[in-house]
XYZ file of C-alpha atoms in Angstrom:
727
model
C 124.220 122.503 55.375
C 124.834 126.235 55.144
C 123.207 128.738 57.483
C 120.925 129.857 54.641
C 119.839 126.299 54.165
C 119.026 125.950 57.823
C 116.983 129.103 57.738
C 114.897 127.933 54.815
C 114.303 124.652 56.539
C 112.868 126.318 59.616
C 110.520 128.568 57.629
C 108.901 125.943 55.456
C 105.482 124.868 56.802
C 103.441 121.745 56.531
C 100.781 120.335 58.782
C 98.747 117.213 59.352
C 95.249 116.956 58.050
C 92.912 119.610 59.614
C 90.847 118.249 62.454
C 92.993 115.171 62.876
C 94.081 114.344 66.431
C 96.381 111.549 65.263
C 99.473 111.714 63.100
C 101.354 108.630 61.985
C 104.391 107.845 59.865
C 107.905 106.487 59.582
C 110.835 108.214 61.202
C 114.438 107.163 61.877
C 115.290 106.985 65.578
C 118.798 106.973 67.012
C 119.365 103.752 68.911
C 123.089 103.365 69.740
C 126.528 103.586 68.215
C 126.388 100.000 66.893
C 123.084 100.268 65.017
C 122.771 104.021 64.544
C 119.439 105.281 63.211
C 116.727 102.628 62.831
C 113.408 102.970 61.020
C 110.478 103.119 63.431
C 106.692 103.656 63.140
C 105.628 106.709 65.173
C 102.085 107.551 66.314
C 101.159 110.954 67.678
C 97.851 110.830 69.586
C 96.364 112.578 72.642
C 99.573 114.489 73.361
C 101.692 111.329 73.406
C 104.318 110.330 70.856
C 104.714 106.562 70.798
C 106.861 104.417 68.544
C 106.899 100.844 67.334
C 109.221 98.741 65.209
C 106.507 98.003 62.681
C 102.932 99.047 62.154
C 101.841 95.550 63.187
C 103.302 96.082 66.637
C 100.689 98.741 67.380
C 98.333 95.914 68.362
C 100.525 94.507 71.159
C 103.937 96.183 71.804
C 104.809 99.858 72.282
C 108.605 100.468 72.339
C 108.429 103.880 74.014
C 106.300 106.924 74.692
C 107.090 110.536 75.434
C 104.579 113.077 76.898
C 104.613 116.243 74.725
C 103.105 118.371 77.508
C 106.519 118.514 79.237
C 108.720 117.902 76.190
C 111.140 120.312 74.535
C 111.105 120.240 70.719
C 114.259 121.242 68.863
C 115.514 120.968 65.250
C 119.181 120.364 64.580
C 119.288 120.554 60.766
C 117.048 120.061 57.752
C 115.917 116.579 58.673
C 116.582 116.078 62.396
C 114.215 116.490 65.370
C 115.266 116.276 69.019
C 112.639 115.629 71.714
C 113.611 115.735 75.395
C 111.437 115.259 78.441
C 112.276 114.141 82.007
C 115.846 113.237 81.298
C 114.973 111.222 78.189
C 115.918 112.367 74.681
C 114.715 111.102 71.318
C 116.954 111.909 68.328
C 114.722 111.554 65.241
C 115.376 112.012 61.572
C 112.934 112.399 58.734
C 113.631 111.270 55.146
C 113.121 114.772 53.714
C 113.054 118.362 54.926
C 109.355 118.647 54.046
C 108.491 115.538 56.066
C 110.476 116.874 58.985
C 108.521 120.132 58.937
C 105.202 118.252 58.842
C 106.192 116.353 61.925
C 107.433 119.485 63.741
C 104.098 121.238 62.999
C 102.124 118.252 64.234
C 104.249 117.978 67.368
C 103.947 121.664 68.195
C 100.143 121.529 67.775
C 99.895 118.416 69.905
C 102.174 119.912 72.576
C 100.006 123.066 72.713
C 96.835 120.950 73.012
C 98.451 118.728 75.672
C 99.468 121.823 77.717
C 95.888 123.183 77.529
C 94.522 119.866 78.621
C 96.894 119.674 81.553
C 96.039 123.275 82.704
C 92.332 122.754 82.371
C 92.163 119.654 84.584
C 89.856 120.234 87.544
C 91.128 117.621 90.080
C 90.932 113.945 90.736
C 87.142 113.765 90.565
C 87.076 115.521 87.205
C 90.300 114.417 85.469
C 89.060 115.231 81.979
C 89.503 118.691 80.428
C 86.651 121.090 79.645
C 86.953 120.238 75.965
C 86.572 116.554 76.812
C 83.521 117.223 78.939
C 82.000 119.370 76.188
C 82.646 116.591 73.761
C 80.956 114.034 75.997
C 77.982 116.359 76.582
C 77.693 116.903 72.856
C 77.701 113.172 72.304
C 74.999 112.718 74.921
C 72.846 115.392 73.317
C 73.140 113.656 69.957
C 72.136 110.400 71.593
C 69.103 112.088 73.236
C 68.112 113.545 69.860
C 68.380 110.144 68.231
C 66.384 108.668 71.044
C 63.613 111.266 70.399
C 63.658 110.274 66.743
C 63.293 106.631 67.720
C 60.364 107.477 70.014
C 58.657 109.292 67.142
C 59.234 106.360 64.884
C 57.828 104.115 67.606
C 54.691 106.253 67.857
C 54.242 106.059 64.117
C 54.844 102.323 64.068
C 52.292 101.896 66.899
C 49.757 104.090 65.165
C 50.086 102.415 61.755
C 50.356 98.980 63.455
C 47.016 99.587 65.234
C 45.451 100.652 61.967
C 46.847 97.562 60.291
C 45.447 95.351 63.070
C 41.963 96.953 62.756
C 42.046 96.342 59.014
C 43.097 92.747 59.548
C 40.326 92.303 62.176
C 37.770 93.626 59.689
C 39.085 91.144 57.130
C 38.635 88.345 59.648
C 34.935 89.224 59.883
C 34.407 88.849 56.164
C 33.369 85.656 54.679
C 36.529 84.331 53.143
C 37.701 80.784 52.589
C 39.152 79.059 55.627
C 42.694 79.115 54.290
C 42.566 82.888 53.718
C 41.299 83.495 57.238
C 44.192 81.571 58.729
C 46.681 83.643 56.718
C 45.103 86.950 57.830
C 45.239 85.788 61.453
C 48.970 84.960 61.095
C 49.708 88.409 59.637
C 47.813 90.003 62.564
C 49.942 88.102 65.092
C 53.153 89.183 63.331
C 52.138 92.805 63.367
C 51.558 92.529 67.117
C 54.979 91.041 67.574
C 56.579 93.804 65.492
C 54.998 96.507 67.706
C 56.242 94.741 70.879
C 59.697 94.462 69.429
C 59.886 98.164 68.453
C 58.880 99.130 72.028
C 61.590 96.862 73.420
C 64.136 98.486 71.111
C 63.226 101.993 72.334
C 63.477 100.919 75.987
C 66.895 99.304 75.337
C 68.168 102.542 73.725
C 66.937 104.561 76.708
C 68.683 102.226 79.121
C 71.919 102.421 77.095
C 71.862 106.192 77.176
C 71.357 106.197 80.965
C 74.245 103.839 81.483
C 76.577 105.859 79.181
C 75.729 109.054 81.027
C 76.252 107.368 84.400
C 79.614 105.734 83.734
C 81.295 108.097 81.226
C 83.317 109.994 83.837
C 84.420 106.883 85.637
C 85.582 105.277 82.389
C 87.473 108.425 81.366
C 89.212 108.494 84.746
C 90.188 104.792 84.552
C 91.438 105.223 80.954
C 93.618 108.185 81.980
C 95.060 106.216 84.859
C 95.913 103.266 82.593
C 97.652 105.576 80.106
C 99.757 107.100 82.835
C 100.679 103.683 84.214
C 101.674 102.444 80.758
C 103.783 105.502 80.051
C 105.528 105.232 83.419
C 106.238 101.545 82.842
C 107.618 102.137 79.325
C 109.840 104.941 80.575
C 111.206 102.649 83.336
C 111.892 99.821 80.913
C 113.650 102.150 78.510
C 115.792 103.653 81.223
C 116.773 100.113 82.397
C 117.722 99.134 78.840
C 119.844 102.260 78.404
C 121.582 101.634 81.732
C 122.273 98.019 80.694
C 123.763 99.123 77.343
C 125.867 101.782 78.981
C 127.264 99.326 81.554
C 127.988 96.760 78.855
C 129.767 99.292 76.667
C 131.791 100.624 79.600
C 132.739 97.086 80.596
C 133.914 96.309 77.065
C 135.841 99.570 76.419
C 137.443 100.393 79.778
C 140.849 98.605 80.107
C 140.917 99.439 83.838
C 138.059 96.973 84.422
C 139.933 94.072 82.943
C 141.637 93.167 86.199
C 138.663 93.527 88.465
C 136.932 90.315 87.308
C 138.477 87.056 86.225
C 138.469 86.893 82.465
C 137.333 83.314 82.256
C 134.288 84.032 84.395
C 133.182 86.958 82.262
C 133.646 85.112 79.027
C 131.748 82.096 80.301
C 128.819 84.340 81.236
C 128.914 86.028 77.807
C 129.059 82.714 76.034
C 126.142 81.493 78.042
C 124.064 84.482 77.101
C 125.000 84.133 73.450
C 123.874 80.549 73.452
C 120.537 81.508 74.989
C 119.994 84.142 72.322
C 120.959 82.058 69.337
C 119.427 78.660 70.101
C 117.414 78.240 66.891
C 116.775 76.102 63.914
C 118.695 76.903 60.763
C 117.048 77.353 57.333
C 118.092 75.228 54.439
C 121.063 76.651 52.520
C 120.573 74.853 49.251
C 119.483 71.484 47.830
C 122.564 69.590 49.033
C 122.879 71.099 52.520
C 119.392 71.381 53.932
C 119.589 70.884 57.677
C 118.190 71.457 61.143
C 120.357 71.662 64.238
C 119.511 70.374 67.711
C 121.851 71.348 70.552
C 123.068 68.533 72.867
C 122.578 69.092 76.589
C 125.750 67.577 78.108
C 127.213 70.137 80.557
C 130.681 68.597 80.448
C 130.826 68.880 76.676
C 129.644 72.513 76.853
C 132.361 73.380 79.385
C 135.173 71.880 77.319
C 133.967 73.576 74.178
C 133.511 76.964 75.854
C 137.010 76.890 77.328
C 138.545 76.020 73.908
C 138.039 79.535 72.544
C 138.671 81.650 75.616
C 142.179 82.405 74.448
C 140.884 83.624 71.089
C 138.447 86.214 72.546
C 141.034 87.338 75.110
C 143.552 87.826 72.334
C 141.077 89.717 70.129
C 140.071 92.118 72.913
C 143.638 92.739 74.121
C 144.772 93.462 70.611
C 141.845 95.887 70.127
C 142.828 97.771 73.310
C 146.465 97.883 72.274
C 145.493 99.370 68.902
C 143.374 102.080 70.550
C 146.208 103.066 72.911
C 148.895 103.455 70.268
C 147.131 105.324 67.509
C 144.724 108.170 67.090
C 141.164 107.587 68.256
C 139.323 110.401 66.426
C 139.289 112.501 63.299
C 137.538 115.840 62.588
C 133.751 115.530 62.618
C 131.980 115.141 59.299
C 130.593 118.509 58.140
C 126.857 118.702 57.550
C 126.619 119.576 53.890
C 123.466 119.042 51.955
C 123.496 117.693 48.387
C 120.849 116.050 46.225
C 122.126 112.671 45.189
C 119.346 112.133 42.675
C 120.270 115.317 40.775
C 123.678 113.666 40.041
C 122.711 110.044 39.675
C 119.585 110.334 37.486
C 121.632 110.550 34.346
C 123.887 107.713 35.311
C 121.508 104.757 35.445
C 123.144 101.647 34.007
C 126.674 103.057 34.146
C 129.732 101.849 36.024
C 130.008 103.595 39.361
C 133.744 104.239 38.772
C 132.928 106.269 35.644
C 130.487 108.652 37.375
C 132.070 111.977 38.380
C 131.102 112.460 41.993
C 131.809 115.286 44.450
C 133.472 114.331 47.754
C 130.113 114.838 49.525
C 129.333 111.192 48.708
C 132.819 109.960 49.678
C 134.465 109.041 52.962
C 138.074 110.148 53.544
C 139.537 106.744 52.673
C 140.597 105.253 49.380
C 139.481 101.865 47.995
C 142.985 100.558 48.846
C 142.421 101.501 52.509
C 138.973 99.875 52.512
C 140.597 96.701 51.153
C 143.115 96.853 53.975
C 140.206 96.958 56.442
C 139.801 93.221 55.758
C 142.584 92.861 58.348
C 140.487 94.344 61.170
C 140.280 90.849 62.767
C 143.639 89.445 61.717
C 143.790 87.730 65.110
C 141.469 85.033 63.647
C 144.174 84.093 61.154
C 146.837 84.109 63.876
C 144.687 81.662 65.820
C 143.943 79.578 62.699
C 147.663 79.231 61.975
C 148.079 77.502 65.358
C 145.207 75.058 64.800
C 146.158 71.381 64.450
C 142.769 70.470 63.015
C 142.179 71.689 59.456
C 138.384 71.593 60.050
C 138.722 73.936 63.044
C 141.050 76.064 61.008
C 138.328 76.204 58.285
C 135.831 77.541 60.873
C 138.189 80.420 61.795
C 138.909 81.198 58.133
C 135.131 81.333 57.517
C 134.681 83.699 60.464
C 137.458 85.864 59.014
C 135.739 85.988 55.606
C 132.488 87.145 57.303
C 134.177 89.694 59.620
C 135.372 91.778 56.702
C 131.735 92.919 56.164
C 131.198 94.041 59.773
C 132.516 97.560 59.073
C 130.035 98.112 56.237
C 126.741 98.155 58.197
C 126.688 101.983 58.405
C 129.302 102.747 55.786
C 127.191 103.789 52.773
C 129.615 106.463 51.615
C 131.850 105.734 48.601
C 135.607 105.389 49.033
C 137.913 107.437 46.746
C 138.765 105.718 43.523
C 142.536 105.197 43.633
C 144.671 106.787 40.935
C 146.652 104.434 38.645
C 149.849 103.549 40.475
C 148.547 104.626 43.898
C 149.689 102.456 46.807
C 148.865 101.941 50.447
C 150.939 100.204 53.057
C 150.048 99.139 56.624
C 153.153 98.185 58.465
C 152.200 96.448 61.759
C 155.151 94.142 61.975
C 156.187 95.135 65.516
C 152.658 95.288 66.900
C 150.825 92.425 65.183
C 153.454 90.690 63.116
C 152.157 91.518 59.605
C 152.822 93.882 56.717
C 150.199 94.832 54.114
C 150.663 96.409 50.698
C 148.051 97.486 48.105
C 148.532 98.912 44.637
C 146.093 100.142 42.037
C 147.197 98.021 39.078
C 144.490 99.013 36.562
C 142.174 102.010 36.127
C 139.656 100.756 33.536
C 138.449 98.442 34.814
C 139.586 99.529 38.337
C 141.564 96.747 39.916
C 143.658 96.615 43.080
C 146.228 94.003 44.158
C 146.757 93.260 47.825
C 149.491 91.267 49.559
C 149.849 90.565 53.313
C 152.528 88.496 54.987
C 152.526 87.660 58.660
C 155.312 86.399 60.899
C 152.611 84.424 62.700
C 152.332 81.847 59.962
C 150.135 83.027 57.121
C 150.086 84.915 53.832
C 147.043 86.518 52.205
C 146.745 87.875 48.708
C 143.896 89.125 46.543
C 143.154 91.007 43.351
C 139.801 92.729 43.453
C 138.051 94.372 40.519
C 134.915 96.259 41.495
C 132.008 95.963 39.082
C 129.161 98.220 40.029
C 125.843 99.160 38.471
C 123.419 101.912 39.407
C 119.834 100.628 38.937
C 117.914 103.716 39.979
C 116.605 102.587 43.314
C 119.672 100.674 44.445
C 123.348 100.256 43.667
C 124.951 96.827 43.233
C 128.638 96.400 44.017
C 130.104 93.103 42.787
C 133.707 92.392 43.810
C 135.367 90.143 41.215
C 138.480 88.151 41.958
C 139.674 85.452 44.345
C 141.148 85.713 47.808
C 144.040 83.303 48.552
C 145.163 82.414 52.064
C 148.130 80.197 52.734
C 149.232 78.810 56.083
C 153.023 78.256 56.258
C 153.295 75.300 58.650
C 150.430 73.109 57.377
C 150.591 74.179 53.732
C 146.795 74.585 53.662
C 145.738 76.919 50.851
C 142.268 78.462 51.028
C 140.472 80.242 48.176
C 137.159 82.147 48.252
C 135.336 85.098 46.646
C 133.335 87.986 48.053
C 129.519 88.377 47.919
C 127.494 91.186 46.351
C 126.894 94.388 48.309
C 123.721 96.400 47.641
C 123.067 99.981 48.695
C 119.318 100.641 48.898
C 117.146 103.841 48.884
C 119.397 105.768 46.485
C 116.498 108.000 45.428
C 114.445 108.471 48.570
C 114.814 107.429 52.168
C 117.708 106.503 54.375
C 120.609 104.666 52.702
C 121.194 101.150 53.992
C 123.462 98.365 52.848
C 122.936 94.617 52.607
C 125.151 91.690 51.724
C 123.741 88.716 49.873
C 124.965 85.623 48.066
C 127.039 82.500 48.695
C 130.713 82.056 49.574
C 132.414 78.747 48.945
C 135.694 78.391 50.807
C 137.904 75.559 49.491
C 140.966 74.159 51.165
C 142.830 73.130 47.992
C 145.285 71.105 50.058
C 142.760 68.818 51.854
C 139.755 69.463 49.539
C 137.637 70.402 52.553
C 134.957 73.005 51.943
C 132.750 75.526 53.723
C 129.516 76.732 52.235
C 128.382 80.149 53.615
C 125.040 81.704 52.767
C 124.433 85.445 53.296
C 120.649 85.673 53.552
C 119.286 88.901 51.976
C 117.084 91.112 54.068
C 113.322 90.613 53.601
C 110.614 92.609 55.334
C 108.420 89.484 55.560
C 111.159 87.151 56.798
C 111.233 85.935 60.411
C 115.045 85.484 60.241
C 117.392 87.702 62.147
C 118.494 90.517 59.789
C 121.942 90.122 58.153
C 121.947 86.395 58.994
C 124.764 84.083 57.826
C 124.696 80.291 58.011
C 127.205 77.702 56.910
C 128.360 74.106 56.880
C 131.959 72.873 57.100
C 132.494 69.506 55.353
C 135.446 67.199 54.764
C 136.712 66.030 51.393
C 133.984 63.284 51.321
C 131.213 65.801 51.841
C 130.546 64.751 55.446
C 129.449 67.739 57.517
C 131.404 68.388 60.781
C 130.524 71.918 61.856
C 127.524 74.233 61.609
C 128.251 77.966 61.434
C 125.731 80.623 62.338
C 125.627 84.331 63.184
C 125.266 87.719 61.473
C 127.824 89.517 59.307
C 127.601 92.692 61.391
C 127.911 91.186 64.891
C 129.312 87.678 65.507
C 129.821 84.151 64.224
C 129.647 80.873 66.122
C 130.426 77.276 65.327
C 128.782 74.075 66.623
C 130.388 70.670 66.256
C 128.093 67.986 64.759
C 127.911 64.821 66.892
C 125.039 63.088 65.087
C 122.981 63.477 61.929
C 119.738 61.919 60.808
C 117.108 62.375 58.093
C 114.296 64.668 59.208
C 110.929 65.719 57.898
C 110.316 67.218 54.482
C 110.576 71.011 54.060
C 108.125 73.415 52.511
C 109.168 72.329 49.011
C 109.030 68.671 49.722
C 112.806 68.265 50.176
C 113.984 66.135 53.031
C 116.078 67.993 55.588
C 119.006 66.600 57.525
C 118.768 67.012 61.288
C 122.151 67.691 62.941
C 122.604 67.240 66.681
C 125.435 69.499 67.828
C 127.366 70.482 70.862
C 126.574 73.937 72.315
C 127.877 76.642 69.944
C 131.164 78.416 70.659
C 132.077 81.956 69.788
C 134.421 82.334 66.790
C 134.290 86.080 66.274
C 132.556 89.061 67.768
C 132.582 92.632 66.449
C 134.450 95.307 68.362
C 132.325 98.264 69.589
C 132.567 101.317 67.475
C 134.598 104.223 68.854
C 132.875 107.034 70.754
C 131.317 109.630 68.444
C 131.572 107.211 65.496
C 128.360 108.545 63.994
C 130.085 111.873 63.359
C 133.279 110.241 62.043
C 131.766 108.381 59.065
C 131.090 105.377 61.328
C 134.759 104.403 61.163
C 136.008 101.495 63.264
C 139.136 101.761 65.406
C 141.216 100.464 62.568
C 139.662 102.746 59.936
C 140.422 105.768 62.103
C 144.183 105.180 61.853
C 144.313 104.127 58.194
C 144.788 107.679 56.999
C 147.028 108.738 59.833
C 150.277 110.174 58.521
C 153.319 107.965 58.947
C 156.975 108.533 58.163
C 158.747 106.654 55.381
C 155.829 105.675 53.199
C 156.087 105.708 49.383
C 155.391 108.931 47.498
C 152.311 107.247 45.981
C 150.735 106.268 49.330
C 147.048 107.143 49.797
C 147.868 109.066 52.991
C 149.531 111.698 50.788
C 146.568 112.173 48.480
C 145.636 115.900 48.849
C 141.892 115.778 48.094
C 141.373 112.936 50.522
C 143.400 114.773 53.221
C 141.374 117.987 52.704
C 138.122 116.081 53.006
C 139.221 114.495 56.265
C 140.053 117.995 57.603
C 136.502 119.192 56.721
C 137.594 121.441 53.827
C 135.248 119.929 51.277
C 135.121 122.809 48.767
C 138.919 122.640 48.486
C 138.794 118.883 48.352
C 136.317 119.037 45.383
C 138.653 121.383 43.519
C 141.661 119.204 44.227
C 139.821 116.087 43.223
C 138.977 117.609 39.787
C 142.629 118.604 39.431
C 143.856 115.095 40.103
C 141.365 113.475 37.793
C 142.216 115.889 34.983
C 145.912 115.259 35.560
C 145.347 111.489 35.358
C 143.421 111.898 32.137
C 146.185 114.082 30.654
C 148.809 111.485 31.550
C 146.733 108.769 29.863
C 146.281 110.827 26.703
C 149.980 111.558 26.556
C 150.835 107.903 27.053
C 148.454 106.868 24.288
C 149.923 109.501 21.956
C 153.509 108.285 22.623
C 152.645 104.590 22.305
C 153.318 103.033 18.915
C 151.048 100.090 19.581
C 148.941 98.593 22.323
C 151.881 96.603 23.642
C 153.921 99.714 24.225
C 150.914 101.296 25.936
C 150.643 98.410 28.386
C 154.382 98.444 28.973
C 154.207 102.133 29.854
C 151.746 101.631 32.780
C 153.084 98.560 34.483
C 152.639 98.347 38.266
C 155.742 98.876 40.330
C 155.314 96.217 42.988
C 153.114 93.557 41.369
C 153.327 91.549 38.167
C 150.917 89.176 36.383
C 151.232 85.460 36.845
C 148.931 82.556 36.050
C 147.489 80.978 39.168
C 147.937 77.207 39.258
C 144.815 76.693 41.404
C 142.148 78.877 39.751
C 143.763 79.047 36.314
C 143.289 82.810 36.260
C 145.927 85.437 35.548
C 146.426 87.572 38.645
C 148.716 90.320 39.884
C 150.969 88.935 42.620
C 153.574 90.703 44.732
C 157.019 90.589 43.107
C 158.935 92.046 46.089
C 161.102 95.080 46.604
C 158.727 97.456 48.387
C 159.869 96.901 51.963
C 163.503 96.869 50.862
C 162.995 100.265 49.243
C 161.426 101.557 52.433
C 164.384 100.441 54.452
C 166.689 102.246 52.019
C 164.351 105.205 51.995
C 164.600 105.198 48.216
C 161.394 106.047 46.362
C 163.033 107.437 43.210
C 161.199 104.855 41.055
C 157.738 106.120 42.124
C 155.825 108.281 39.649
C 154.506 111.690 40.682
C 150.786 110.969 40.606
C 149.600 113.586 43.152
C-alpha cells in the first residue's frame, strides 16, 4: 500500500456500540510459518482480549488472553494489528480496513479503561475500582427501592386482605345454604394464606439484599483473583507451546544437530508420536470401500514396520538439506500493494480464468510451467518406489507422491503467470538428484502444458495438463484436465492418475483460502492393482481433521492390502491390513468393513517452510530456486520472462507494463499467423511445439503431447537457433 493509503487507513474511525463493555468478532491471528494466519473468534471484555477457535469454545476453552492495561497497540498496514505485552505479541489481521479500525478503536477504549481501573485500585482489601464500587452501590440502591415498593404492595395487600376477610366473615353470619357457607369459609382461608405468603416474600427479599450487600466485595475479590490466575495459566501454556514449536523447528532445520542424536532414535520417537496423534477410525470412502480400521498391538510388528521406512525419511531430509545448501534461500520480500479484487472480477463471472486480464498484483513470480515442476518437490518418494520389490508397497509410495504435490498450495492463493505459447521451463538436477525435467506450453486456447521427467534412478513421469477454471462469484474452481503417467524402468509398472479440483474461497470478502476435493484413482496398468484416494472437502460442521485424505490400496482381485491416511498439507501414512471382517451398519444402513491393521508407518511428511516464507509468497525451498537464473537454458525459458522477473524484484508497476506488452505481442503474432494461413491446417502447422508432438496413448486412448527428444542435446551444443523470440 502507498503512504497515502496508509494515512487514510489511520484516520478512518469506527467504534463499537456506545455503552458496550464487550466487543466480539472474527479476526485472523498469525500462528506459525506452516499454517500462517488462522481465523479465530476474539472477545474484548473487562480490559482483556481473549480468543477462541470457534464461538462454541467460549463455553469451555480459551486459547489465549492478553491484558490491554499493559499492552502496546500498533498498526502495520490497512488491515493488520499488532498487540504486544510482557514479551508476547499477537499479529492480527482484519478482513477489511473498516473492520480493522473498529477493532483499533475498541482496543484503545478498552486499554484506557483498563489503565484507569488499575490506577484507581485501593489495595488488597478493596480490589475493585471506584467505578465498580459506584456501580455496586447503585445496584444496591435500586434493590432497596424495589424492596420499598414491595413493602408498600405488602401493606396494600394486607389492608385489602383484611377488608376481604371482614367481608367474608360478614357473609358467614348471613343465613345462606350450607354449601355456600362452606365455599365462603374456603375463600377466607385462602385469603389468609395469600397474606402470609406475601409477608414471607417480603422477608425473603430483605434477606437477599442483606446477603448481597455483605458478600459483594468478597465475591468481587475472588472473581478478580480467578481471572488473574486464568490469565497467568494461559500465558504460561502459550509460552510453553511456542518454545516447543521453536525447538522442533530448530531441530528439523539445523543440519549441525543431525550428528548429536542417533537418527534412528529420533525417527522412532517421531513415528510414535505420529501414531498417537492419528489413531482414529476412518470414514467410508464410497459404497464399495466403506471401512473401519483397528490397529493391532503387537510390539514386534510395530518395530519391524517402523524400521522399514527409516531410510526413506532420512533420504528425504538429507536431500532437503542439500537443496537448501546449494541454491538460494530467499527472494525479495513481497511488496504491500493494495488492490480491490472484486472491482476486477465482478464482470468476469462465468468466464475462463485464463481469459481474464489480471495485473501482477494477483500473481506470484512463477509461471504455470514452474508450478507444474513443483510436483517434483518430493521426488525422493519415486526414487524409493523404484527400489521396491512389492508392487503394493510401490503403490503406497506413488499415492503419497500424488498427494504431496498439493502440500505447497495451502497458502498459495496467488495466480501463477499464464505461459506464452512456446514458453519452456527446464529443471536440470541430473548431478544432484538424478533427474531432468522439461515443460513446454503447447497450446494457448485452451491453455495446455506438456511435462516430461526422466530419472537415472529408475523412473519416467509425463503429463499434459489443461487448466479449466471458472469464477463463480464467491469462489474460483480450478479443474486440471489430463492424465499423469509414471513408468518404472526395472519392473515395467505403469501408473496413471488424474488430479483433483482446487477451490479458492472468499474471492469477494474475507481471507482467501484454498481447498482440494474429489477422488483420485491410481491404476497400475501392468498389474491392474488400484488405489482409491478421497480428498475430503472442508466442512465447518465436520469433526474430521481439515484437509483429510484417506485411501485403500487393493490388488487386481479387489482385495484390500493397505489403508492410507493423512492430510494433503502435512503427511501421509500407510497401515498394512492383517485381517478384515464385516462390521456394523453405517448411518445410511450400509455395512462397513472393519480392517485390523499393523501400526501405521510414515510415507511422506512435508518439509518446513523456509524462514520468512510469509513475505516470500509462501514459497517452499524448491519454489524459491525455480526462478533462479541459470546458464545455458533455452531462450524461451520462464526464467527469462521479463514481467515475471520484474515482479520478483518488487518492481510491480514496471511488471504490469511489461506484462501488457508481452500479451499484446502474443496477440499480434497470432493475428499475423492467422492472416498468413491459407487454411486451418496451415495455422496448426505454424504453431507446433518444438520439443513435444502429439501421439495417441495406448492405455487411455487419448491423444497427448509427449516428448520427442532433442532438448538436452541442443543444450549440450548450446544451440537455441530454432527457438522463437517470444519475450
